[in-house]
PDB file of C-alpha atoms and ligand atoms in Angstrom:
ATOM      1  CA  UNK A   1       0.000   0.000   0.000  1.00 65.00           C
ATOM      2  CA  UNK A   2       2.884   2.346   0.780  1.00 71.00           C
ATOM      3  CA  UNK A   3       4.321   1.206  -2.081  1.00 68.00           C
ATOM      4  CA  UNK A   4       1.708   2.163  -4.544  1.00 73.00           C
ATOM      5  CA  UNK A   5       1.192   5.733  -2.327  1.00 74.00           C
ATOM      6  CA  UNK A   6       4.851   6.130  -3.404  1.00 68.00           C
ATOM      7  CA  UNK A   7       4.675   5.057  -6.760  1.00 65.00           C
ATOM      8  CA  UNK A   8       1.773   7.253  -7.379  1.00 68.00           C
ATOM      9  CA  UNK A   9       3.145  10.652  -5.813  1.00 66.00           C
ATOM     10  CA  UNK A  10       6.499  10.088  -8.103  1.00 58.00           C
ATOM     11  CA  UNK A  11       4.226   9.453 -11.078  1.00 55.00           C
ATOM     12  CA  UNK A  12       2.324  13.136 -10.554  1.00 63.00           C
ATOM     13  CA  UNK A  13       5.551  14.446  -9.753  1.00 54.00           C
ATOM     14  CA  UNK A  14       6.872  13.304 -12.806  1.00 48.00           C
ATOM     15  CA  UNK A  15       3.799  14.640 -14.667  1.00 49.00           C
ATOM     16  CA  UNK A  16       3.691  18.122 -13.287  1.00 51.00           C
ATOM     17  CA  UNK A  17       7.979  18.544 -13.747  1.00 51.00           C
ATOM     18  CA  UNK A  18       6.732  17.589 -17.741  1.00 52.00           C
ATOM     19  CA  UNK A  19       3.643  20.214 -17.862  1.00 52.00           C
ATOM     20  CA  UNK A  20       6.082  22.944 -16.078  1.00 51.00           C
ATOM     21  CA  UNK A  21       9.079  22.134 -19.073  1.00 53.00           C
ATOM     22  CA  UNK A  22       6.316  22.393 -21.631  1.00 57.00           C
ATOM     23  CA  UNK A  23       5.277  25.792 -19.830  1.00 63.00           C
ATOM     24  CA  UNK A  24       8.815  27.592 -19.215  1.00 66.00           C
ATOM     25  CA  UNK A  25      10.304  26.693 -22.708  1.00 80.00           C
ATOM     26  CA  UNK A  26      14.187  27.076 -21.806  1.00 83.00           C
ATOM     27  CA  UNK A  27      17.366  25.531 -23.713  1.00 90.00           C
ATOM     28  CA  UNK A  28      19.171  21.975 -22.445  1.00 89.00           C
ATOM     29  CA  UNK A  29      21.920  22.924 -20.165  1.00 89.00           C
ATOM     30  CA  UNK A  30      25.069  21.693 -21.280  1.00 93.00           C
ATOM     31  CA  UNK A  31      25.489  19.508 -18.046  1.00 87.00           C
ATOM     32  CA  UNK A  32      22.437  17.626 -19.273  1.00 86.00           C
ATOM     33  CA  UNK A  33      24.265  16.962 -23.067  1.00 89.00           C
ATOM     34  CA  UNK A  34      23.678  12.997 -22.387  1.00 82.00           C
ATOM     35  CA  UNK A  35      20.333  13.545 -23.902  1.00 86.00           C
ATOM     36  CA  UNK A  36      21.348  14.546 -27.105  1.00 88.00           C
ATOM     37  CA  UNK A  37      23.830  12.561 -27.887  1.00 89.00           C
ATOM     38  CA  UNK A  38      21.476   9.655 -27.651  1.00 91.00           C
ATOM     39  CA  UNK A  39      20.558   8.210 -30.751  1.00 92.00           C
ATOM     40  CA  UNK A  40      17.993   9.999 -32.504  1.00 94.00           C
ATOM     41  CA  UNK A  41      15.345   7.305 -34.085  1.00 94.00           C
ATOM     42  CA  UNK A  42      13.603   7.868 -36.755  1.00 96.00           C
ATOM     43  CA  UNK A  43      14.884  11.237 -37.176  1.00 97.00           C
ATOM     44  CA  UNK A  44      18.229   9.863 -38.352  1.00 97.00           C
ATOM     45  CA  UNK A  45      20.986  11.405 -40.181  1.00 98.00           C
ATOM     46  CA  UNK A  46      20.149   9.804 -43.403  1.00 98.00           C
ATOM     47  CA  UNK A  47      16.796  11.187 -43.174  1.00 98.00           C
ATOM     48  CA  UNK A  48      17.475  14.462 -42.958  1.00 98.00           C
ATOM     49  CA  UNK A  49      19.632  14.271 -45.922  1.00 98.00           C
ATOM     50  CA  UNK A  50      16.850  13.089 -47.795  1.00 98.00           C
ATOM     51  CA  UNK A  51      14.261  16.068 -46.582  1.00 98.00           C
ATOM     52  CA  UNK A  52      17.217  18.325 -46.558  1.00 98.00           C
ATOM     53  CA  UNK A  53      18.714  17.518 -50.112  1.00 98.00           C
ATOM     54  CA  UNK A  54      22.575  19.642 -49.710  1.00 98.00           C
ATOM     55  CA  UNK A  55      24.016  20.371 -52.482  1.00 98.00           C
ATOM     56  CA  UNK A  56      28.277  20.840 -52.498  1.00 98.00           C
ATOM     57  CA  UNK A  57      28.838  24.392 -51.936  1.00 98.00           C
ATOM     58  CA  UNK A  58      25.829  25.789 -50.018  1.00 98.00           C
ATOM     59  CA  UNK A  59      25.636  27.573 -47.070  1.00 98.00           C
ATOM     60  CA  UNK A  60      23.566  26.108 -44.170  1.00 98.00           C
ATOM     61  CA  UNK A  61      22.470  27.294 -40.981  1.00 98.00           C
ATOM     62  CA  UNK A  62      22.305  24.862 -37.827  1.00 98.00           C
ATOM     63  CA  UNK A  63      20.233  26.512 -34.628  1.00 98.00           C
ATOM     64  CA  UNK A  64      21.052  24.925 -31.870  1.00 98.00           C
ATOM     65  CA  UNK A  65      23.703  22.547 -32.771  1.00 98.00           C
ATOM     66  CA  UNK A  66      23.849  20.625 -29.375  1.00 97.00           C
ATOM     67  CA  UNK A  67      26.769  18.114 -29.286  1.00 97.00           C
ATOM     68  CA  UNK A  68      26.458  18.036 -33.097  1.00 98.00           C
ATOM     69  CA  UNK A  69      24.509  14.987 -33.916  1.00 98.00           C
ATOM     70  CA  UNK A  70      24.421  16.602 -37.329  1.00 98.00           C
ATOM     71  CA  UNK A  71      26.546  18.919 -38.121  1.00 98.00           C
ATOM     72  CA  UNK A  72      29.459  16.871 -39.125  1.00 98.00           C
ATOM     73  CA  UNK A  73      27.153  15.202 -41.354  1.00 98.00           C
ATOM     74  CA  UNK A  74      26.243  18.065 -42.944  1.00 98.00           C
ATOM     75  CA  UNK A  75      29.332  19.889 -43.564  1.00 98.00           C
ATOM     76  CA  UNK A  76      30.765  16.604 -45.686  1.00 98.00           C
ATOM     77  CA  UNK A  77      27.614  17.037 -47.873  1.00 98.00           C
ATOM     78  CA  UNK A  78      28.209  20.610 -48.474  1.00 98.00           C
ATOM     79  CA  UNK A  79      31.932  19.855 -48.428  1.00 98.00           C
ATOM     80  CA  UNK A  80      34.748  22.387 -48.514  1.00 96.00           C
ATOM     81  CA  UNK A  81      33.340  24.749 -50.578  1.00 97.00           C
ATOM     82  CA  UNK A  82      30.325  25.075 -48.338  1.00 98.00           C
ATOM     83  CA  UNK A  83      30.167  26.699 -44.848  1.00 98.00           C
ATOM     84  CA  UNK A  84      28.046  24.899 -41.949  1.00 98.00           C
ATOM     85  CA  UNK A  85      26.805  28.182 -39.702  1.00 98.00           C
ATOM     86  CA  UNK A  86      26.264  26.369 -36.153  1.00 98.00           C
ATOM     87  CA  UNK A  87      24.901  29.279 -34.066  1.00 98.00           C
ATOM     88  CA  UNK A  88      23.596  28.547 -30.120  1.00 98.00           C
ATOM     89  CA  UNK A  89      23.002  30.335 -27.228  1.00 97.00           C
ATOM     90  CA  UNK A  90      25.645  27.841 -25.213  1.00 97.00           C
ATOM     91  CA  UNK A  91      29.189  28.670 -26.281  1.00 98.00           C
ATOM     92  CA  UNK A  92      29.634  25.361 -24.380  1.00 97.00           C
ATOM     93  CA  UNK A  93      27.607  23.458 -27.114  1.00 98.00           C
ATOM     94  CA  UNK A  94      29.662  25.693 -29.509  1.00 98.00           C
ATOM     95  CA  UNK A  95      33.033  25.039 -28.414  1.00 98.00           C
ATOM     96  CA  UNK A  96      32.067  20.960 -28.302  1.00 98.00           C
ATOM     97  CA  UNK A  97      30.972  20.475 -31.814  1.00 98.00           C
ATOM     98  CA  UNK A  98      34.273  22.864 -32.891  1.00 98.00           C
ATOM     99  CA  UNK A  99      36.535  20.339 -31.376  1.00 98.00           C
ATOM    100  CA  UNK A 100      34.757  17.735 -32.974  1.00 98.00           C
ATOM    101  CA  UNK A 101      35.179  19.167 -36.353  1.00 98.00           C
ATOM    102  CA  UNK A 102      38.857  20.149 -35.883  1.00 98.00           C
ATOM    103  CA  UNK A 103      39.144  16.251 -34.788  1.00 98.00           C
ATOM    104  CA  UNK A 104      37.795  15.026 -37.989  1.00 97.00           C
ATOM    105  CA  UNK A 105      39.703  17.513 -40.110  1.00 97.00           C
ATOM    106  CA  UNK A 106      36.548  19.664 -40.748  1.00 98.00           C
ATOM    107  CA  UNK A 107      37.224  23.226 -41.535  1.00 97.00           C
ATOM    108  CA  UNK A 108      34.104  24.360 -42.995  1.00 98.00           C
ATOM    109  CA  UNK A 109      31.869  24.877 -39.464  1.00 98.00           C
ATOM    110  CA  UNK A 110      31.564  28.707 -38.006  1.00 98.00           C
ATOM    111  CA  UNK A 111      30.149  29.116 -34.876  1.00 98.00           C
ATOM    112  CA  UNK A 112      28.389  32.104 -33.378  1.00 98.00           C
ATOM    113  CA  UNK A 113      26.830  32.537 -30.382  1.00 98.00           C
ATOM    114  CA  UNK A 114      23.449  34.249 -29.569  1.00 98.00           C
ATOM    115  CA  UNK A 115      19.615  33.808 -29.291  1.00 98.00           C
ATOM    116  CA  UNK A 116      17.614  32.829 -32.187  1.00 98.00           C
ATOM    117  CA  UNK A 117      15.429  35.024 -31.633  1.00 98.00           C
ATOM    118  CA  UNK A 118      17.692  37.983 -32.928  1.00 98.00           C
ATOM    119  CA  UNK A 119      19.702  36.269 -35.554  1.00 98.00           C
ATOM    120  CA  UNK A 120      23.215  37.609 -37.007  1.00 98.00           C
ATOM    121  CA  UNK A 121      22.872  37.318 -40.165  1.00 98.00           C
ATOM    122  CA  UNK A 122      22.138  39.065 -43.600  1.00 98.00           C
ATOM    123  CA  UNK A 123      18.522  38.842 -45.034  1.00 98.00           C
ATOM    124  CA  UNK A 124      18.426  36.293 -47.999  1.00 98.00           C
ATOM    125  CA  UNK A 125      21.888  34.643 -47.055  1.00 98.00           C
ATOM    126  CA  UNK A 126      21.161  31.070 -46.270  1.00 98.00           C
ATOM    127  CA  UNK A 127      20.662  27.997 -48.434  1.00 98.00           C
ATOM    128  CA  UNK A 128      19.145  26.163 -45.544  1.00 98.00           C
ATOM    129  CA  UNK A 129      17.715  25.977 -41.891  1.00 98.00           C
ATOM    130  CA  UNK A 130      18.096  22.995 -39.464  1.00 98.00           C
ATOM    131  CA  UNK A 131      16.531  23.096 -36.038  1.00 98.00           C
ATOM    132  CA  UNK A 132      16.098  20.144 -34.799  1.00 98.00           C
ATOM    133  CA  UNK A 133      14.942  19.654 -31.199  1.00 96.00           C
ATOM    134  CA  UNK A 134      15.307  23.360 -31.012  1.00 97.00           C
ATOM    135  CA  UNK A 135      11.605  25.254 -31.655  1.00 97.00           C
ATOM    136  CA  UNK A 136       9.794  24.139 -27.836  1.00 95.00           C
ATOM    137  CA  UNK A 137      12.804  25.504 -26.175  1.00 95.00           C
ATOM    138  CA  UNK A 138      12.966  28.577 -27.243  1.00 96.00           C
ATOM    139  CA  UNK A 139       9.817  31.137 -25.378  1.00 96.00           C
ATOM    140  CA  UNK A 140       8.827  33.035 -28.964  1.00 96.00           C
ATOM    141  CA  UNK A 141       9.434  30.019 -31.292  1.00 97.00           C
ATOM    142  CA  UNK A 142       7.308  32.251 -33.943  1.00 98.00           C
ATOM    143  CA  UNK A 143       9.913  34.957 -33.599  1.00 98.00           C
ATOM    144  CA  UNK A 144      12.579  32.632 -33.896  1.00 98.00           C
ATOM    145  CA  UNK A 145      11.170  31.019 -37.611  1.00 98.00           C
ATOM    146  CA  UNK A 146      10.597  35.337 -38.643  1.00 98.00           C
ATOM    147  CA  UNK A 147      13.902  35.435 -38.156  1.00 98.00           C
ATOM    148  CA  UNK A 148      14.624  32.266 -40.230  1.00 98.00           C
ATOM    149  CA  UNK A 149      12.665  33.509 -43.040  1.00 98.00           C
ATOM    150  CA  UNK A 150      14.498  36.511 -42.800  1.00 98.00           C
ATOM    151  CA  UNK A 151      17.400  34.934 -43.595  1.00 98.00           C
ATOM    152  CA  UNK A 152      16.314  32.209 -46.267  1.00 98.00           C
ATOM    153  CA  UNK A 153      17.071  33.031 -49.583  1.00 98.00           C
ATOM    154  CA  UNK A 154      13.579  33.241 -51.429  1.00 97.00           C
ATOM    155  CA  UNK A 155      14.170  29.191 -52.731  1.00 97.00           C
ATOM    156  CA  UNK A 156      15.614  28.458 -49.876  1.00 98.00           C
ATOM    157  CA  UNK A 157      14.513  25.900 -47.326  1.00 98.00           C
ATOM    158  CA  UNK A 158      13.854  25.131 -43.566  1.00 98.00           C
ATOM    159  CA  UNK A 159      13.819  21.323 -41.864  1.00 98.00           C
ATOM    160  CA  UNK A 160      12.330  21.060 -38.298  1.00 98.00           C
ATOM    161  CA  UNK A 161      12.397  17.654 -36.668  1.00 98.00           C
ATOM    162  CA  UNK A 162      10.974  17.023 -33.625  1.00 98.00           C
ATOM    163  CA  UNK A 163      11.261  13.651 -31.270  1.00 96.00           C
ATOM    164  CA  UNK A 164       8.320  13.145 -29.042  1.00 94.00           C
ATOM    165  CA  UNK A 165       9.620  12.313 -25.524  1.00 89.00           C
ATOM    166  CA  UNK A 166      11.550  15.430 -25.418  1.00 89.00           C
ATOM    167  CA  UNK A 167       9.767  17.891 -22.813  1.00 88.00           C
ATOM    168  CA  UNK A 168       9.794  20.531 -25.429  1.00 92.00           C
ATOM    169  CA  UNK A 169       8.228  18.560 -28.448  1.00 95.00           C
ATOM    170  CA  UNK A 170       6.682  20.747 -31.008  1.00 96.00           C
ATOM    171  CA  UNK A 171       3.466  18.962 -32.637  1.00 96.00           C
ATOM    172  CA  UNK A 172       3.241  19.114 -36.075  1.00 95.00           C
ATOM    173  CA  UNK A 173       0.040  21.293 -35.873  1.00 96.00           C
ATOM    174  CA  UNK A 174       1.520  23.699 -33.700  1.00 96.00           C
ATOM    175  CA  UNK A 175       4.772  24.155 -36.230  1.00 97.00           C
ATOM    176  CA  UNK A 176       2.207  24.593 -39.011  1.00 97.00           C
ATOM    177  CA  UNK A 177       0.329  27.497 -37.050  1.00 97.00           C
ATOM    178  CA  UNK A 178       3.545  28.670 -36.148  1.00 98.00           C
ATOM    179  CA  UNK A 179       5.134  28.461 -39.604  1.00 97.00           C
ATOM    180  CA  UNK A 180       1.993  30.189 -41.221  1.00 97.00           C
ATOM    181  CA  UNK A 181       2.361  32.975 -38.746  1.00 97.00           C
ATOM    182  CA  UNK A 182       6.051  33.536 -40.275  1.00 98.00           C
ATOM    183  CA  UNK A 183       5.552  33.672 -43.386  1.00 98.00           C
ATOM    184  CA  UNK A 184       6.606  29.771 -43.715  1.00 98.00           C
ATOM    185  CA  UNK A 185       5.104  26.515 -45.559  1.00 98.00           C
ATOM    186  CA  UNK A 186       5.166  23.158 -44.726  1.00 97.00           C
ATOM    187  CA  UNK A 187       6.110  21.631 -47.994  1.00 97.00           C
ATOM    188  CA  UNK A 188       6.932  18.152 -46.558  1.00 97.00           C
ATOM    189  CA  UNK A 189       7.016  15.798 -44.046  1.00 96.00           C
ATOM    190  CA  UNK A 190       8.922  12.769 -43.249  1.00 97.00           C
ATOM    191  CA  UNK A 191       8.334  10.398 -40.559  1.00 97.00           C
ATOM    192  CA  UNK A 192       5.352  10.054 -37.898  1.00 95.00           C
ATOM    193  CA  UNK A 193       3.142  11.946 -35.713  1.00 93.00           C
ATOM    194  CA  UNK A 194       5.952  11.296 -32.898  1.00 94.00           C
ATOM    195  CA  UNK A 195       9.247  12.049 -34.893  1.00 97.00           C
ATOM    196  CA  UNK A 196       9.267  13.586 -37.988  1.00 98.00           C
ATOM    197  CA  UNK A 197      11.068  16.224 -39.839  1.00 98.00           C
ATOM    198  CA  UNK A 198       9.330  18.605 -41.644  1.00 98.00           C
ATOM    199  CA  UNK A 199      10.785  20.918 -44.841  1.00 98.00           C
ATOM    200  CA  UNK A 200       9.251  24.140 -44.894  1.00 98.00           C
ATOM    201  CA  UNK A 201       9.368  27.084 -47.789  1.00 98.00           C
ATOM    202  CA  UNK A 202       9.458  30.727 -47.800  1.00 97.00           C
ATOM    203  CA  UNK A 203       5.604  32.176 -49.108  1.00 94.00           C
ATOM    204  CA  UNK A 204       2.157  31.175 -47.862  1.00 84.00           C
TER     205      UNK A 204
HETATM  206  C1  SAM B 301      17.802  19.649 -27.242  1.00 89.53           C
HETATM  207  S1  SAM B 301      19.225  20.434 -27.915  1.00 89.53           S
HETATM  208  C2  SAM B 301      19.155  19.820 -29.591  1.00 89.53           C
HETATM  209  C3  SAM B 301      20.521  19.555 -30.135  1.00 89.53           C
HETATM  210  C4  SAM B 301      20.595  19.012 -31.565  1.00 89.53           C
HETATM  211  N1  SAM B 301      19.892  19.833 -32.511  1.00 89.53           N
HETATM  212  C5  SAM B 301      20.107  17.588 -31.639  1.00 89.53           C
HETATM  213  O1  SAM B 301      19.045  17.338 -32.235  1.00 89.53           O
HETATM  214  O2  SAM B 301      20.795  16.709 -31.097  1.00 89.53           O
HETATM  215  C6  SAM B 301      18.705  22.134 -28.105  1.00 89.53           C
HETATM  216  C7  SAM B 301      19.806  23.083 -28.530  1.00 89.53           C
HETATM  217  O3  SAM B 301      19.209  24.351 -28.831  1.00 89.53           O
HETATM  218  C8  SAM B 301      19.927  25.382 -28.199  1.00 89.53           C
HETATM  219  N2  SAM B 301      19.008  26.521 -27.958  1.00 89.53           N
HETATM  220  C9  SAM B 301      17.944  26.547 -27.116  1.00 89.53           C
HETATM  221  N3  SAM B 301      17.342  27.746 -27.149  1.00 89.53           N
HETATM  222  C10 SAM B 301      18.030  28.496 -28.043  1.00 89.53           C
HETATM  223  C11 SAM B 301      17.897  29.846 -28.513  1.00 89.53           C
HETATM  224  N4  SAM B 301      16.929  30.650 -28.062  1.00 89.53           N
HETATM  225  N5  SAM B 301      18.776  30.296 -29.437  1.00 89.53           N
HETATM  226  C12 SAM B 301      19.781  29.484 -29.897  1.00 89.53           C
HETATM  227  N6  SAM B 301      19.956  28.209 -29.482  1.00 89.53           N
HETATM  228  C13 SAM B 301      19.092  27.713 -28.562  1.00 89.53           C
HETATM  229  C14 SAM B 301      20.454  24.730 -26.937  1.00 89.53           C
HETATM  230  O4  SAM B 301      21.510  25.453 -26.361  1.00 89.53           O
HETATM  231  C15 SAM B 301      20.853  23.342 -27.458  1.00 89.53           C
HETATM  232  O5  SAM B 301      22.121  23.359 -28.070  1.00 89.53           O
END
């Protein structure tokens, strides 16, 4: 019986630590970077190559780059003559996926540091957006994609993916309001209702 009392009371704990994540979007500490370096299923690298499609020599943007589950993916398929833009608001996360490259002889990764919310760069600059596990952490995720379309060139293209599970999990009908309210499309989607990536276009 005291047991089951006890089971219970760490079950609505549990519960009410998800609901107040989901409430007070804020970004993964670095301390807790075991979670993203798990393996990512379904939302796997070769996936987002497909939904992303790279070509050699394009410039892509990666917001919040974590531990860099992708990035060194994604600078070989833009290779040297490309430029991988990994911008976060952790220098920690930063520094981490810079070492990484330099490790695997990578020199084609530039990190800045900031909030995504306000990004750096010019308008109409950018090839491509990746955010993957980023949108639920950040508190005005539709200021975050204005700022993405901002700096998409006009046939340029945004991938979300999203991994339910994580406390910050954006459903694919709240991207789509989101993404509307931006100025964004969702052009395609790859996956399920509980991992997916999503490609979105400039233009209603
Ligand atoms: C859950 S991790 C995802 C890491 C990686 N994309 C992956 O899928 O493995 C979220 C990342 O977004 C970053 N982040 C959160 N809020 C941000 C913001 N407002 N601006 C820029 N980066 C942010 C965090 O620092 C962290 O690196």
């Amino acid at each position: 019986m005291r047991a089951r009392r006890l089971l219970g009371a760490a079950g609505l704990a549990t519960l009410a630590a998800a609901l107040w994540w989901r409430k007070n979007p804020s970004a993964c500490p670095y301390g807790q970077r075991f979670w993203v370096e798990a393996p990512h299923p379904v939302i796997t690298r070769d996936r987002l190559r497909q939904v992303l499609a790279p070509q050699a020599g394009e410039r892509v943007l990666e917001i919040g780059p974590g531990t860099g589950y992708y990035t060194l993916d994604i600078a070989e398929w833009v290779g040297g003559e490309g430029r991988v833009e990994i911008f976060d608001l952790q220098q920690e996360f930063l520094d981490h996926v810079i070492a990484r490259a330099a490790e695997s002889g990578l020199g084609n990764v530039v990190p800045t540091q900031g909030d995504a919310t306000a990004l750096p760069y010019e308008d109409a600059s950018v090839d491509a957006v990746v955010l993957t596990a980023v949108l639920g952490e950040i508190p005005d995720p539709t200021a975050a994609l204005r700022e993405v379309r901002r700096v998409l060139k006009p046939d340029g293209r945004l991938v979300v993916g999203e991994l339910f599970g994580d406390p910050h999990f954006t459903a694919r009908a709240s991207l789509e309001r989101q993404a509307g309210e931006a100025d964004l499309t969702v052009t395609a989607h790859s996956g399920n209702w509980f991992a997916y990536f999503a490609r979105l276009t400039p233009g209603s």
